Structures are given as structure tokens and as C-alpha cells.
mmCIF file of C-alpha atoms in Angstrom:
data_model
loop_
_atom_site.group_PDB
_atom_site.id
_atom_site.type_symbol
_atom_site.label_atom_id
_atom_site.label_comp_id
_atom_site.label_asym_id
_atom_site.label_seq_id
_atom_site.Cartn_x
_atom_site.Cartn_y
_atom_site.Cartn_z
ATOM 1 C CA UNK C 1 -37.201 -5.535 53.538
ATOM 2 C CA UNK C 2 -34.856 -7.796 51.490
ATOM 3 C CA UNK C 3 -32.564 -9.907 54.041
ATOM 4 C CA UNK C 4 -30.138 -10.988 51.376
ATOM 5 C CA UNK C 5 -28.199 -13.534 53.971
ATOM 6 C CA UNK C 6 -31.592 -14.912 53.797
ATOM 7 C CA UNK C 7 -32.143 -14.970 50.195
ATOM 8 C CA UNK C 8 -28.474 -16.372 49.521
ATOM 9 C CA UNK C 9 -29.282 -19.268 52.290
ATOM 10 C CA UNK C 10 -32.710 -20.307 50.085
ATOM 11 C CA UNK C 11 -30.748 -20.582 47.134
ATOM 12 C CA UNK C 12 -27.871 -22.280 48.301
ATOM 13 C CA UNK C 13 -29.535 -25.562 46.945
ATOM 14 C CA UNK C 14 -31.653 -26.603 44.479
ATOM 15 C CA UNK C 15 -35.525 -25.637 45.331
ATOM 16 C CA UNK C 16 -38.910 -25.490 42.893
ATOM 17 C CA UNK C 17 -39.665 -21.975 41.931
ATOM 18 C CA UNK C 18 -42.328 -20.586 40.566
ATOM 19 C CA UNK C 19 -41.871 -17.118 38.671
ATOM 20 C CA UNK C 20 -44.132 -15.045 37.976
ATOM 21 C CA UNK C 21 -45.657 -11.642 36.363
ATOM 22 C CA UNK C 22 -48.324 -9.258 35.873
ATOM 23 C CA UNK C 23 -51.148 -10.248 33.214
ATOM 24 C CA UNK C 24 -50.814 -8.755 29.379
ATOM 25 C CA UNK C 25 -46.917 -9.077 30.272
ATOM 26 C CA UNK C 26 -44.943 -6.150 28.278
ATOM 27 C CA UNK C 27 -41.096 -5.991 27.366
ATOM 28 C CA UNK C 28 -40.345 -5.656 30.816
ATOM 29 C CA UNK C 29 -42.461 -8.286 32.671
ATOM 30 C CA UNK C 30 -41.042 -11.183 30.279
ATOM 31 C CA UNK C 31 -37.617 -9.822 29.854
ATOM 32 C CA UNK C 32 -37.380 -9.473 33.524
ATOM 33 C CA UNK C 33 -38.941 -12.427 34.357
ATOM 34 C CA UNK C 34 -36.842 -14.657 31.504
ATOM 35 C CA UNK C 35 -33.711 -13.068 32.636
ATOM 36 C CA UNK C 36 -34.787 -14.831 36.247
ATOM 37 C CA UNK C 37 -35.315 -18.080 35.037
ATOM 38 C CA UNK C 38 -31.834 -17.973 32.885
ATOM 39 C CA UNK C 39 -29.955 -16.998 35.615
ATOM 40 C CA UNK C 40 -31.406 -19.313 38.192
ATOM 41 C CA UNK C 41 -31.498 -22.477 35.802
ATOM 42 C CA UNK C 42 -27.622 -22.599 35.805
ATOM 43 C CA UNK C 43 -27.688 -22.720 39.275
ATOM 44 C CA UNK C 44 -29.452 -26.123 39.312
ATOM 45 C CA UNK C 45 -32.625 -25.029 40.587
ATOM 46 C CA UNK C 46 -36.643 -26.271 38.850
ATOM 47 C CA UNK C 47 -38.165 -23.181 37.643
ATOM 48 C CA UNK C 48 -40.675 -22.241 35.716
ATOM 49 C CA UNK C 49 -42.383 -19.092 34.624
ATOM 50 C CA UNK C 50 -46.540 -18.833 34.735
ATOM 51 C CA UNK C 51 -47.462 -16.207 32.981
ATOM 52 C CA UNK C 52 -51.288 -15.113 34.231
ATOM 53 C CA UNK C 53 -52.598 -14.690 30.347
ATOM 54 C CA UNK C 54 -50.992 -15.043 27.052
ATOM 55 C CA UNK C 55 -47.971 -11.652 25.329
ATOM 56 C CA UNK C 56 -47.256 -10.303 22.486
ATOM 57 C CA UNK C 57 -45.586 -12.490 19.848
ATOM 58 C CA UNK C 58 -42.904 -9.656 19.493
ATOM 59 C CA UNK C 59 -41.702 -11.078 23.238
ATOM 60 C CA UNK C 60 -42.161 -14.924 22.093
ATOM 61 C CA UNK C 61 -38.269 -15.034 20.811
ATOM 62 C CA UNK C 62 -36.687 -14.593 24.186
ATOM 63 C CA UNK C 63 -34.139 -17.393 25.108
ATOM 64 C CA UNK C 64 -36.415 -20.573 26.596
ATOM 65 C CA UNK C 65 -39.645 -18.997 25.849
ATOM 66 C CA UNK C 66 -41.037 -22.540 25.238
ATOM 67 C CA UNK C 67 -40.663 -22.604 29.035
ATOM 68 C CA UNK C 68 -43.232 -20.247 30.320
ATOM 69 C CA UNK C 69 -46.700 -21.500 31.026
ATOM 70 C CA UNK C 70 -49.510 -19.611 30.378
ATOM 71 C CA UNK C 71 -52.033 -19.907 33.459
ATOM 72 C CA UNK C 72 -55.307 -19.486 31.192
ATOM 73 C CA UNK C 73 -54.010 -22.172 28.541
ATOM 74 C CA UNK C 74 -53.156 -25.073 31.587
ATOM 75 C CA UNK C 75 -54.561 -23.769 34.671
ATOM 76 C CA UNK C 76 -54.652 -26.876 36.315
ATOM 77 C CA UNK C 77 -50.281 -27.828 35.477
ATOM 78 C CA UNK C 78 -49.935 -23.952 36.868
ATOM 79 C CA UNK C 79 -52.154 -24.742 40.103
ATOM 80 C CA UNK C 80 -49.563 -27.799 41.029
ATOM 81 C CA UNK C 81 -46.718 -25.819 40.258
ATOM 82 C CA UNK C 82 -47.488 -22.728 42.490
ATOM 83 C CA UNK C 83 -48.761 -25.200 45.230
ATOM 84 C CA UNK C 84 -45.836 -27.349 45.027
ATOM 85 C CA UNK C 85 -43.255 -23.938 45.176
ATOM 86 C CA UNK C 86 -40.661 -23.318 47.761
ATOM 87 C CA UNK C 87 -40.380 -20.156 46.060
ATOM 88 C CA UNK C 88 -42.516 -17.889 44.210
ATOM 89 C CA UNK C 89 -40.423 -14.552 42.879
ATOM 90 C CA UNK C 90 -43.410 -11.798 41.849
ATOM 91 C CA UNK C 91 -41.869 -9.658 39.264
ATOM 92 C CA UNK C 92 -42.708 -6.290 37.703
ATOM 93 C CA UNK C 93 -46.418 -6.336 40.192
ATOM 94 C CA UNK C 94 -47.197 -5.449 43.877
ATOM 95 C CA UNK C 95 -50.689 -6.239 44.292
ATOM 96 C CA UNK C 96 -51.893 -9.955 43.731
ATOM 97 C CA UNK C 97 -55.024 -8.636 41.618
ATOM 98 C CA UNK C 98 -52.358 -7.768 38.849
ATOM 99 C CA UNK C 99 -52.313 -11.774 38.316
ATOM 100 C CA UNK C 100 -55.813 -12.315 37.965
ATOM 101 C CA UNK C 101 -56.977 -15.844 39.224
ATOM 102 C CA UNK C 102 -53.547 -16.594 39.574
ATOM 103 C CA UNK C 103 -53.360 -14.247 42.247
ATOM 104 C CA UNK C 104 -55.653 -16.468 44.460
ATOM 105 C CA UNK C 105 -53.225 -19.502 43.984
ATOM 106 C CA UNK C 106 -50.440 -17.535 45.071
ATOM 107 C CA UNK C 107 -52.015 -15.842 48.477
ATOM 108 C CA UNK C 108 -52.973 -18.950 49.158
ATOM 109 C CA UNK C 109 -49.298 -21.125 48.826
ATOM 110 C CA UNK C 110 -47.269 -21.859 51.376
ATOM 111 C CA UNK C 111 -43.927 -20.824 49.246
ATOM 112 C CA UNK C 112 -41.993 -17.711 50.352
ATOM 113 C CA UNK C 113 -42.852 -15.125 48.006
ATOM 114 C CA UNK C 114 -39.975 -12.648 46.903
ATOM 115 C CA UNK C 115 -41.028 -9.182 45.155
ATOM 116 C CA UNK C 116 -38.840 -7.528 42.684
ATOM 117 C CA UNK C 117 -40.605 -4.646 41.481
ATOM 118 C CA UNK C 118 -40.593 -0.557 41.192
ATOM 119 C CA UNK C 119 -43.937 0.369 41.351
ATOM 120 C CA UNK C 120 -45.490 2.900 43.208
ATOM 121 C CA UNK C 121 -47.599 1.070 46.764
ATOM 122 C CA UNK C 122 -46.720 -2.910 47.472
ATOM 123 C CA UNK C 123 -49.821 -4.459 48.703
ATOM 124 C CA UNK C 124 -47.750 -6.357 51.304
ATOM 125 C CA UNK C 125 -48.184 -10.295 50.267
ATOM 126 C CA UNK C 126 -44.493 -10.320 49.831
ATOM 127 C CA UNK C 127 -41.964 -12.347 52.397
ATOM 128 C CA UNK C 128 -38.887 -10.296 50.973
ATOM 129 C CA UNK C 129 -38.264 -7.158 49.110
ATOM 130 C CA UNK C 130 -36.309 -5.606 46.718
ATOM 131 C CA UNK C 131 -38.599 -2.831 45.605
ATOM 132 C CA UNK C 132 -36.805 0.673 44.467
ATOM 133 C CA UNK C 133 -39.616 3.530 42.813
ATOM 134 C CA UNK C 134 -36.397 4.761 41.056
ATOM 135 C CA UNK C 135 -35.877 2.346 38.673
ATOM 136 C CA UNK C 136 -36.236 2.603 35.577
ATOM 137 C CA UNK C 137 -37.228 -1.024 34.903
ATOM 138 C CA UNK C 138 -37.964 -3.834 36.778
ATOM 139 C CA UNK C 139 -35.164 -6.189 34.485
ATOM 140 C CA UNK C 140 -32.312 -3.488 36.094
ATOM 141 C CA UNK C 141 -33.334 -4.557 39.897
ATOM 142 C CA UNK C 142 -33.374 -8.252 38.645
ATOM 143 C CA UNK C 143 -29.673 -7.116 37.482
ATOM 144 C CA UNK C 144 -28.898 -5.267 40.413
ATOM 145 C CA UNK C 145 -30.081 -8.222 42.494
ATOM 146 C CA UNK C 146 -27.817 -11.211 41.337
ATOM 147 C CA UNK C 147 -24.716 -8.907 40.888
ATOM 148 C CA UNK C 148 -24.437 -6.615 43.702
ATOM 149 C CA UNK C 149 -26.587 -8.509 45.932
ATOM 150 C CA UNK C 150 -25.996 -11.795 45.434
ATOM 151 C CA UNK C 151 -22.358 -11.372 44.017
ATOM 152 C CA UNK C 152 -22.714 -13.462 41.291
ATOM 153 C CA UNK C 153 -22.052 -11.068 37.782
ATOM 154 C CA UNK C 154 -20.696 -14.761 36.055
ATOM 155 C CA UNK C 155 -24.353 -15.909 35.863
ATOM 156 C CA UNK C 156 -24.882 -12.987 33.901
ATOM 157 C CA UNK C 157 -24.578 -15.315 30.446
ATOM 158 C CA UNK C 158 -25.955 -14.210 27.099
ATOM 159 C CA UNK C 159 -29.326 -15.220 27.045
ATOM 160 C CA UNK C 160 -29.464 -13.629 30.997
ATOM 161 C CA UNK C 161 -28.100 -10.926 29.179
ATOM 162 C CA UNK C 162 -30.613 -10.788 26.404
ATOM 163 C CA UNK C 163 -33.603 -11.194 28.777
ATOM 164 C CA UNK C 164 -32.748 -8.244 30.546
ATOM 165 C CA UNK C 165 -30.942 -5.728 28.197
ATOM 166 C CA UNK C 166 -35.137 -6.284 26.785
ATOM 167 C CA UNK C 167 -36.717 -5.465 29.955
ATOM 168 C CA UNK C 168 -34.814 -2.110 30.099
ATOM 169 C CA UNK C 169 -34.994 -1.274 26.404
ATOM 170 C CA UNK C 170 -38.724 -1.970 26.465
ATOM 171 C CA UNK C 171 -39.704 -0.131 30.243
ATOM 172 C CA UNK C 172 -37.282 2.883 29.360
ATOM 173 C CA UNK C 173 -38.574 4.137 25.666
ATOM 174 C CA UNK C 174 -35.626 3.020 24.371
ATOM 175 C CA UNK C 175 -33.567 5.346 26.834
ATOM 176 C CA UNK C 176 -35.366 7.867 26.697
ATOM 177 C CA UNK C 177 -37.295 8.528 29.832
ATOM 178 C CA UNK C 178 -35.970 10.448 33.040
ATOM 179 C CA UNK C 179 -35.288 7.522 34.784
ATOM 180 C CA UNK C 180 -32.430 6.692 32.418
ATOM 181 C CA UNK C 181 -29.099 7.338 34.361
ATOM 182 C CA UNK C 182 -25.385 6.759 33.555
ATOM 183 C CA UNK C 183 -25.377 3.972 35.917
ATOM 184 C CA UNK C 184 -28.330 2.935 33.927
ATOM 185 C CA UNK C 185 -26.049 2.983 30.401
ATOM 186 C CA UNK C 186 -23.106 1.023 32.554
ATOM 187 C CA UNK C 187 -25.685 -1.782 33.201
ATOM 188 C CA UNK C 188 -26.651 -1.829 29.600
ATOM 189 C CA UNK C 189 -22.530 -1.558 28.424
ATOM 190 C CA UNK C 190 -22.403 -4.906 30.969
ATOM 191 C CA UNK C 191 -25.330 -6.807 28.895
ATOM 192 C CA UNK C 192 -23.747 -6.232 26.085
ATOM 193 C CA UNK C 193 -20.258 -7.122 27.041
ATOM 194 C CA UNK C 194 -22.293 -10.074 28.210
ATOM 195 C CA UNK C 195 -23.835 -10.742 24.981
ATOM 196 C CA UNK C 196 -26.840 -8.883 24.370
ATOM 197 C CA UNK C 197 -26.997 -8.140 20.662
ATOM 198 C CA UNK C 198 -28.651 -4.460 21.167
ATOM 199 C CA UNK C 199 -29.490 -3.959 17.467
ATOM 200 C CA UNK C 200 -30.781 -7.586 17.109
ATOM 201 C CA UNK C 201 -33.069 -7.148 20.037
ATOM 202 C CA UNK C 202 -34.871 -3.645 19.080
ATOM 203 C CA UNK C 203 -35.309 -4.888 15.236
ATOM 204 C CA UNK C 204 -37.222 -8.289 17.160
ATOM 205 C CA UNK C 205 -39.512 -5.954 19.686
ATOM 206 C CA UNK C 206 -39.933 -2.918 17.178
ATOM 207 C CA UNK C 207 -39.318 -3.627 13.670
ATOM 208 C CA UNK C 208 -41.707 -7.097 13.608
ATOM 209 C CA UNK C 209 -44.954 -5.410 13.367
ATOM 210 C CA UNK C 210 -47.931 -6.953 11.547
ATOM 211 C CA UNK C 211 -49.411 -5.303 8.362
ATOM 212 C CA UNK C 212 -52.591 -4.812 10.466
ATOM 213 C CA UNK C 213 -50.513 -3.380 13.464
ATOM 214 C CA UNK C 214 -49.639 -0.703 10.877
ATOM 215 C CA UNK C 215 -53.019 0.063 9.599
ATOM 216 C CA UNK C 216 -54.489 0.242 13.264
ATOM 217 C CA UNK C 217 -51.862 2.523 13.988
ATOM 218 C CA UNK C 218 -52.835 4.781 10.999
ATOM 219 C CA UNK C 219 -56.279 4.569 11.279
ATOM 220 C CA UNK C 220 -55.632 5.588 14.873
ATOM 221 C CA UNK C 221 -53.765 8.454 14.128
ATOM 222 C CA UNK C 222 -55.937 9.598 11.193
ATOM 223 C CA UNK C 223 -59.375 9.024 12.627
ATOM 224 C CA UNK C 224 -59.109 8.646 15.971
ATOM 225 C CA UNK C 225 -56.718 11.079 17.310
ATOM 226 C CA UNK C 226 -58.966 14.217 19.132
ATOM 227 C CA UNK C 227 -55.761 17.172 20.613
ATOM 228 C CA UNK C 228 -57.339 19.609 22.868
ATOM 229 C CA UNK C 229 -54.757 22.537 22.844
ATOM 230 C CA UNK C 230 -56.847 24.582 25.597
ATOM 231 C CA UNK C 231 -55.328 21.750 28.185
ATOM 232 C CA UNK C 232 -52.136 20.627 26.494
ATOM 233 C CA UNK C 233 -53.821 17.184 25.785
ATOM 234 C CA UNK C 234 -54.338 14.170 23.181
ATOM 235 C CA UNK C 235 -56.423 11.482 23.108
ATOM 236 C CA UNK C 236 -57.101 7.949 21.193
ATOM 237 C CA UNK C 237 -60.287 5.967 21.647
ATOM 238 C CA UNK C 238 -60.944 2.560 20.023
ATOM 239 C CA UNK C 239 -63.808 0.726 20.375
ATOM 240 C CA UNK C 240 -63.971 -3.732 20.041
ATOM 241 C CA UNK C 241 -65.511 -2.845 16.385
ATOM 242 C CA UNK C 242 -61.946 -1.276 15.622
ATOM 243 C CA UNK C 243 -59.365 -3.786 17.126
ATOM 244 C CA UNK C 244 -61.689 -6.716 15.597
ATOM 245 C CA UNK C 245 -61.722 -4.812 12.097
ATOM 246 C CA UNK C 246 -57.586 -4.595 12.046
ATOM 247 C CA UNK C 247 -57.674 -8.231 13.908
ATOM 248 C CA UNK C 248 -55.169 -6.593 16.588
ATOM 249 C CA UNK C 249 -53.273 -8.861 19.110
ATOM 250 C CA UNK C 250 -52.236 -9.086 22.126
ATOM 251 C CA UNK C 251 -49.403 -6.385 22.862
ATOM 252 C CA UNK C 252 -50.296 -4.566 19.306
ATOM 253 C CA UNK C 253 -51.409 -1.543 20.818
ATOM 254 C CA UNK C 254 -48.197 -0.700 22.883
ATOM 255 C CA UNK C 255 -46.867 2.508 22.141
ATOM 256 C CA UNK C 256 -49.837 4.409 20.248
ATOM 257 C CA UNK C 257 -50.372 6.719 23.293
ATOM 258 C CA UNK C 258 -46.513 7.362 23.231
ATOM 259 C CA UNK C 259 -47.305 8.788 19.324
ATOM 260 C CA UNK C 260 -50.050 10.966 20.689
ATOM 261 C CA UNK C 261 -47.656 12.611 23.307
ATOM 262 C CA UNK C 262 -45.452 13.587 20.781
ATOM 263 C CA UNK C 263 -47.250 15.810 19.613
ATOM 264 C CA UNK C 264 -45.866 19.496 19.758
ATOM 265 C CA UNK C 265 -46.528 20.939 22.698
ATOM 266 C CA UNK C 266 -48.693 18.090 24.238
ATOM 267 C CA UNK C 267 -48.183 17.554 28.197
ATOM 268 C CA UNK C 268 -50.890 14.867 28.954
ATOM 269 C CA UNK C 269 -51.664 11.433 25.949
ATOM 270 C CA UNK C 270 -53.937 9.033 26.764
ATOM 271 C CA UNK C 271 -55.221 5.781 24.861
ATOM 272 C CA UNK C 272 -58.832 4.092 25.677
ATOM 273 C CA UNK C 273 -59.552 1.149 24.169
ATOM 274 C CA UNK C 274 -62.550 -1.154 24.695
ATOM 275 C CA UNK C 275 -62.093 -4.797 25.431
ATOM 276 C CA UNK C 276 -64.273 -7.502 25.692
ATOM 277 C CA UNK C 277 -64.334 -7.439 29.792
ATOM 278 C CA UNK C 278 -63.708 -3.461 30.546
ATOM 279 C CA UNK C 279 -62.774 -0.191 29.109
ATOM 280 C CA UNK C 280 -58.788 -0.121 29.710
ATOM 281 C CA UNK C 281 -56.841 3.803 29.898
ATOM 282 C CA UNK C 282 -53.032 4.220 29.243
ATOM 283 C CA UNK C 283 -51.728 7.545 30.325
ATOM 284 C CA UNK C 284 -48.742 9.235 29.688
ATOM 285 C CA UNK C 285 -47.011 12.356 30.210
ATOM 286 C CA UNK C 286 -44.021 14.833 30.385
ATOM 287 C CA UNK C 287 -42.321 16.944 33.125
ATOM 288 C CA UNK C 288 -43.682 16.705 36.323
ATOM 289 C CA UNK C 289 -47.658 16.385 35.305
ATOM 290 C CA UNK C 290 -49.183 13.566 37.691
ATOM 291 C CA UNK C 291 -50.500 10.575 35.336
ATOM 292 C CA UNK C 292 -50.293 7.925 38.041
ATOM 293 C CA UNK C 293 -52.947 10.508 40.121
ATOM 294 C CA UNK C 294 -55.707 10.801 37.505
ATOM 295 C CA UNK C 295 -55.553 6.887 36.987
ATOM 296 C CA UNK C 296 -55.783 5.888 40.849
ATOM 297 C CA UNK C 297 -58.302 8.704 41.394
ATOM 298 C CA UNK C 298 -60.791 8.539 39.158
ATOM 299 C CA UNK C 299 -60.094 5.134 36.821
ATOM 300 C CA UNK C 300 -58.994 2.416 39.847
ATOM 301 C CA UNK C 301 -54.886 1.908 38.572
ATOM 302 C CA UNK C 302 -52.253 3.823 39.418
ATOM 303 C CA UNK C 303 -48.415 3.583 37.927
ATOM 304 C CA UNK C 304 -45.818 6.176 37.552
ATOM 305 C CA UNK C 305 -45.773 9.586 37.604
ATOM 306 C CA UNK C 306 -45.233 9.825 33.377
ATOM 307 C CA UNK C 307 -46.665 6.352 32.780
ATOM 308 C CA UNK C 308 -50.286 4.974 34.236
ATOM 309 C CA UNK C 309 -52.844 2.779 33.413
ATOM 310 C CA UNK C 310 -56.127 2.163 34.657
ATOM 311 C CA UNK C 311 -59.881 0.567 33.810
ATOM 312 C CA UNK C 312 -63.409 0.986 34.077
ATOM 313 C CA UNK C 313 -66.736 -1.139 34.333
ATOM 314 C CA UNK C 314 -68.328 1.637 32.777
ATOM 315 C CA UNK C 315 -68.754 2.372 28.762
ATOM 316 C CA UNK C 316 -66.170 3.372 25.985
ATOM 317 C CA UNK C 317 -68.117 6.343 25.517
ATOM 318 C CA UNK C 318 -68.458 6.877 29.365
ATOM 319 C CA UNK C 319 -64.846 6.758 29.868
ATOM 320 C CA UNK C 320 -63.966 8.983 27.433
ATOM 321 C CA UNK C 321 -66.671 12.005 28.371
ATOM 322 C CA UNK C 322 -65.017 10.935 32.387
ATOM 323 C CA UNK C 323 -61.467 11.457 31.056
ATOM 324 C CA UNK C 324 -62.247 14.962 29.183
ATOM 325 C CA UNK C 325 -64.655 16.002 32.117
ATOM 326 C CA UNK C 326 -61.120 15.629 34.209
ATOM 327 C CA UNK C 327 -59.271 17.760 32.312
ATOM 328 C CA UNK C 328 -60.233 21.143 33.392
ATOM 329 C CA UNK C 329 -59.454 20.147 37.626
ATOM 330 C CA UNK C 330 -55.729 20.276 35.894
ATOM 331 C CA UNK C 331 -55.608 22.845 33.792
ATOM 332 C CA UNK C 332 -53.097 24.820 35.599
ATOM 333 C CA UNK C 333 -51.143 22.016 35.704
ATOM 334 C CA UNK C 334 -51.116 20.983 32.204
ATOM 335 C CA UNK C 335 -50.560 24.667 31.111
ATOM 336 C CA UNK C 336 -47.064 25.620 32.978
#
């Protein structure tokens, strides 16, 4: 669906664009989404990124972070700027209710909308295209796009570089998911021929933890953690009462399901935590074990196959009971 003759003609001159992400942006969303903005920038266009809500501080060091505009701080300068787009790229999202209000705005401009993304399902907004399930992270199609596509690898500057060397780190556990591939690790070699200080970039997005991070993460782990060996399966629940108690920010529970799944022997981790609107799930898993299923089926989300997140109107404690009344429909499953 991407007509790149097309693309190459809209961007032949300066236009205003708009980028955008999904809401709670992770490593991926912002790196992907930066590395945009730092490539198009030196190509003389106006850009700026809207970001539907507010990201974790650990993200807040990317080259021209000042830039991005956070919809729920200045909804009315982010209203003007989506209206007054000639393009809007979507990154790392394929359904406009990923954006939250901003979504609305969007649907409703008259800019051509471009999707770069590798989830599972578009919802179809989009004008163009360049959508692959098989990547590993959304920041490698953003790659992919201005050097194979658009021929132009001598954008790809440092702080490009850094943007997007992020996204991958961030969406691919460090390189350590199935989806990493050699021609995966040759992108990466790139960024950092490019610039991309590798070590500097993990110690910013992993080794900048807050001293309350660390206690929620041991509290988790020592009083929250419930492993039911009879399905291969872990599970963390937090309620408001706990993420108030450690004061825990935005972003600060990323990766606690990933400690759950590494368990010995585990197949199938999943997080609930309360928030102040909903009950949100994070699922993950190894092998071939269906996350993304459980999460469209019976919690409204969806995602990969080893990585998934959905929500619920319903109680913490009502989730939960849902989540372990589940578990026995994929036993068989969770047991090879």
C-alpha cells in the first residue's frame, strides 16, 4: 500500500508534518518517532511530534526531545497543528483509538496520513503504508523506509541514529526476541557506524531507574508474584494503593512481566495493574504460545504473538480471577 514515487513527490519540498504515536509511548514509539523528526528536519521540512499523553523520563534524553508536544499538556497548540498538517506520519499504532482524543483530531484532518507500523490488523485510516508484522520494531521500518525506500542512508546522522538504534534496543529485549535477525544486527552495525553510542544509550533507558522503581520492583517480586506450575504460568497484580505507595511513574513498570517470564520453566507472564481509569494486562510469552489471542479475546487489545496488552472496565480483582479462569482453555498449550 506504500506508493513510494508518491511519498518521494510529497517530500520533495518543504510541507508541515505532524508526527505522531501511540499513548504511554515506550522505547520504540519515541525512538521511532524522534528518529522521524531528525531525519526529516534536515530536509527543511516543519515538524513536530504530538505525543497523545506524557513517557517515561528514561526516553526524555533523546536528541530534540524539547520538541515533542504532549497533546494532554497543550491540547489546543496540538489541535492547530494536526489541522494545519499536510502530513500526519502514525507511527508504532494502527487503530486511531491508540491516540486517545487525539485520535478524533486526526480522522478528522484533511492531511494525508502515512502509517509506519508492525502490528498485527491496521484499522484502515491510513493514505499510505509501510506496515511489515515481521519486524522487530517499528524504529527498523522507519530505517528501512528512508534508506532503501527513499534512498537517502546520508540523512541517517547521529542523533537519527540514536533515535532509532533506541527504538530497536527497547522493542527487541535488547536482542533478544525471535524477531532479531542478522539483517537486524547489520541495521544496528549501520547506527552505530552512524553514531549511535550503544553502551551510552542502554545505561540512559536501563541503568536510570528511580530508588522507588527498585523497591516496586522488589515488592513486586516478593509479594506479589503468584507461579502456577500446573499451567506453566506467572502472574503480578498491583493495585493504585501499590503504585501510589512506591510513587511509580509513567513508564516505571516496563519490564516487570518480562522478570516473571523468566522464571524456570514459565511459558505464559502476565502483569495487571490498576490505574486510575481501567485495569491494564501485559502479556508475554515464549515459543509459539498465543499472547496476542487471550488479550483480543477476552481483555479488548491484541499485539504480538509473545508480547500483548490489553484492558478492562471491570475490577483489579475481577481481572485477575478472568485471567486465571482462562488458563485451563490452554492448558495443552502451555504444557508442550
Amino acid at each position: 500500500m506504500i506508493d513510494i514515487t508518491a511519498i518521494k513527490a510529497l517530500l520533495a519540498e518543504p510541507r508541515r508534518i505532524v508526527i505522531t504515536t501511540h499513548h504511554k509511548p515506550d522505547g520504540d514509539a519515541m525512538g521511532s518517532s524522534l528518529g522521524l523528526y531528525n531525519y526529516l528536519i534536515q530536509k527543511g521540512h516543519f515538524v513536530k511530534v504530538v505525543s497523545p499523553t506524557d513517557y517515561p523520563y528514561f526516553l526524555q534524553w533523546l536528541p530534540n526531545n524539547p520538541e515533542v508536544i504532549i497533546f494532554t499538556e497543550k491540547q489546543e497548540e496540538s489541535k492547530k497543528l494536526v489541522a494545519d498538517a499536510e502530513l500526519i506520519f502514525c507511527l508504532d499504532f494502527n487503530a486511531l483509538s491508540r491516540i486517545n482524543e487525539l485520535g478524533d483530531e486526526v480522522r478528522k484532518s484533511s492531511a494525508i496520513k502515512i502509517m509506519i507500523d508492525h502490528h498485527l490488523e491496521p484499522e484502515g485510516f491510513d493514505d499510505y503504508r509501510y506496515w511489515n508484522i515481521g519486524a522487530c520494531a517499528t524504529a527498523q521500518l522507519v530505517y528501512d523506509f528512508i534508506v532503501n525506500e527513499l534512498d537517502e542512508k546520508q540523512y541517517i546522522n547521529k542523533d537519527v541514529a540514536t533515535c532509532l538504534y533506541t527504538g530497536i534496543m527497547t522493542d527487541s529485549g535488547s536482542f533478544r526476541f525471535p524477531t532479531v535477525t542478522s539483517g537486524l544486527h547489520r541495521i544496528v552495525a549501520d547506527l552505530i557506524d552512524a553514531g549511535a553510542e550503544n553502551w551510552r544509550i542502554h545505561q540512559q533507558v536501563y541503568d536510570n531507574a528511580t530508588e522507588g522503581r527498585l523497591k516496586f520492583l522488589g515488592y513486586c517480586l516478593s509479594n506479589k508474584l503468584e507461579v502456577f506450575r500446573e499451567y506453566n504460568t506467572a502472574l503480578i497484580s498491583v493495585s493504585k494503593s501499590d503504585i501510589a505507595k512506591f510513587d511509580i511513574q509513567t513508564g516505571e513498570t516496563e519490564g516487570i512481566v518480562n522478570y516473571a517470564l523468566s522464571i524456570n520453566g514459565i511459558k505464559l507472564a502476565a502483569f495487571i495493574v490498576e490505574r486510575s481509569d481501567r485495569v491494564k494486562l501485559s502479556l508475554r510469552s515464549t515459543g509459539d504460545f498465543p499472547a496476542n489471542e487471550i488479550c483480543k479475546k477476552y481483555f479488548d487489545g491484541g499485539g504480538h504473538r509473545n508480547a500483548a496488552g490489553g484492558h478492562s472496565e471491570e475490577s483489579l480483582e475481577q481481572v485477575v480471577q478472568k485471567f486465571k479462569s482462562i488458563l485451563p482453555e490452554y492448558k495443552k498449550l502451555l504444557l508442550l
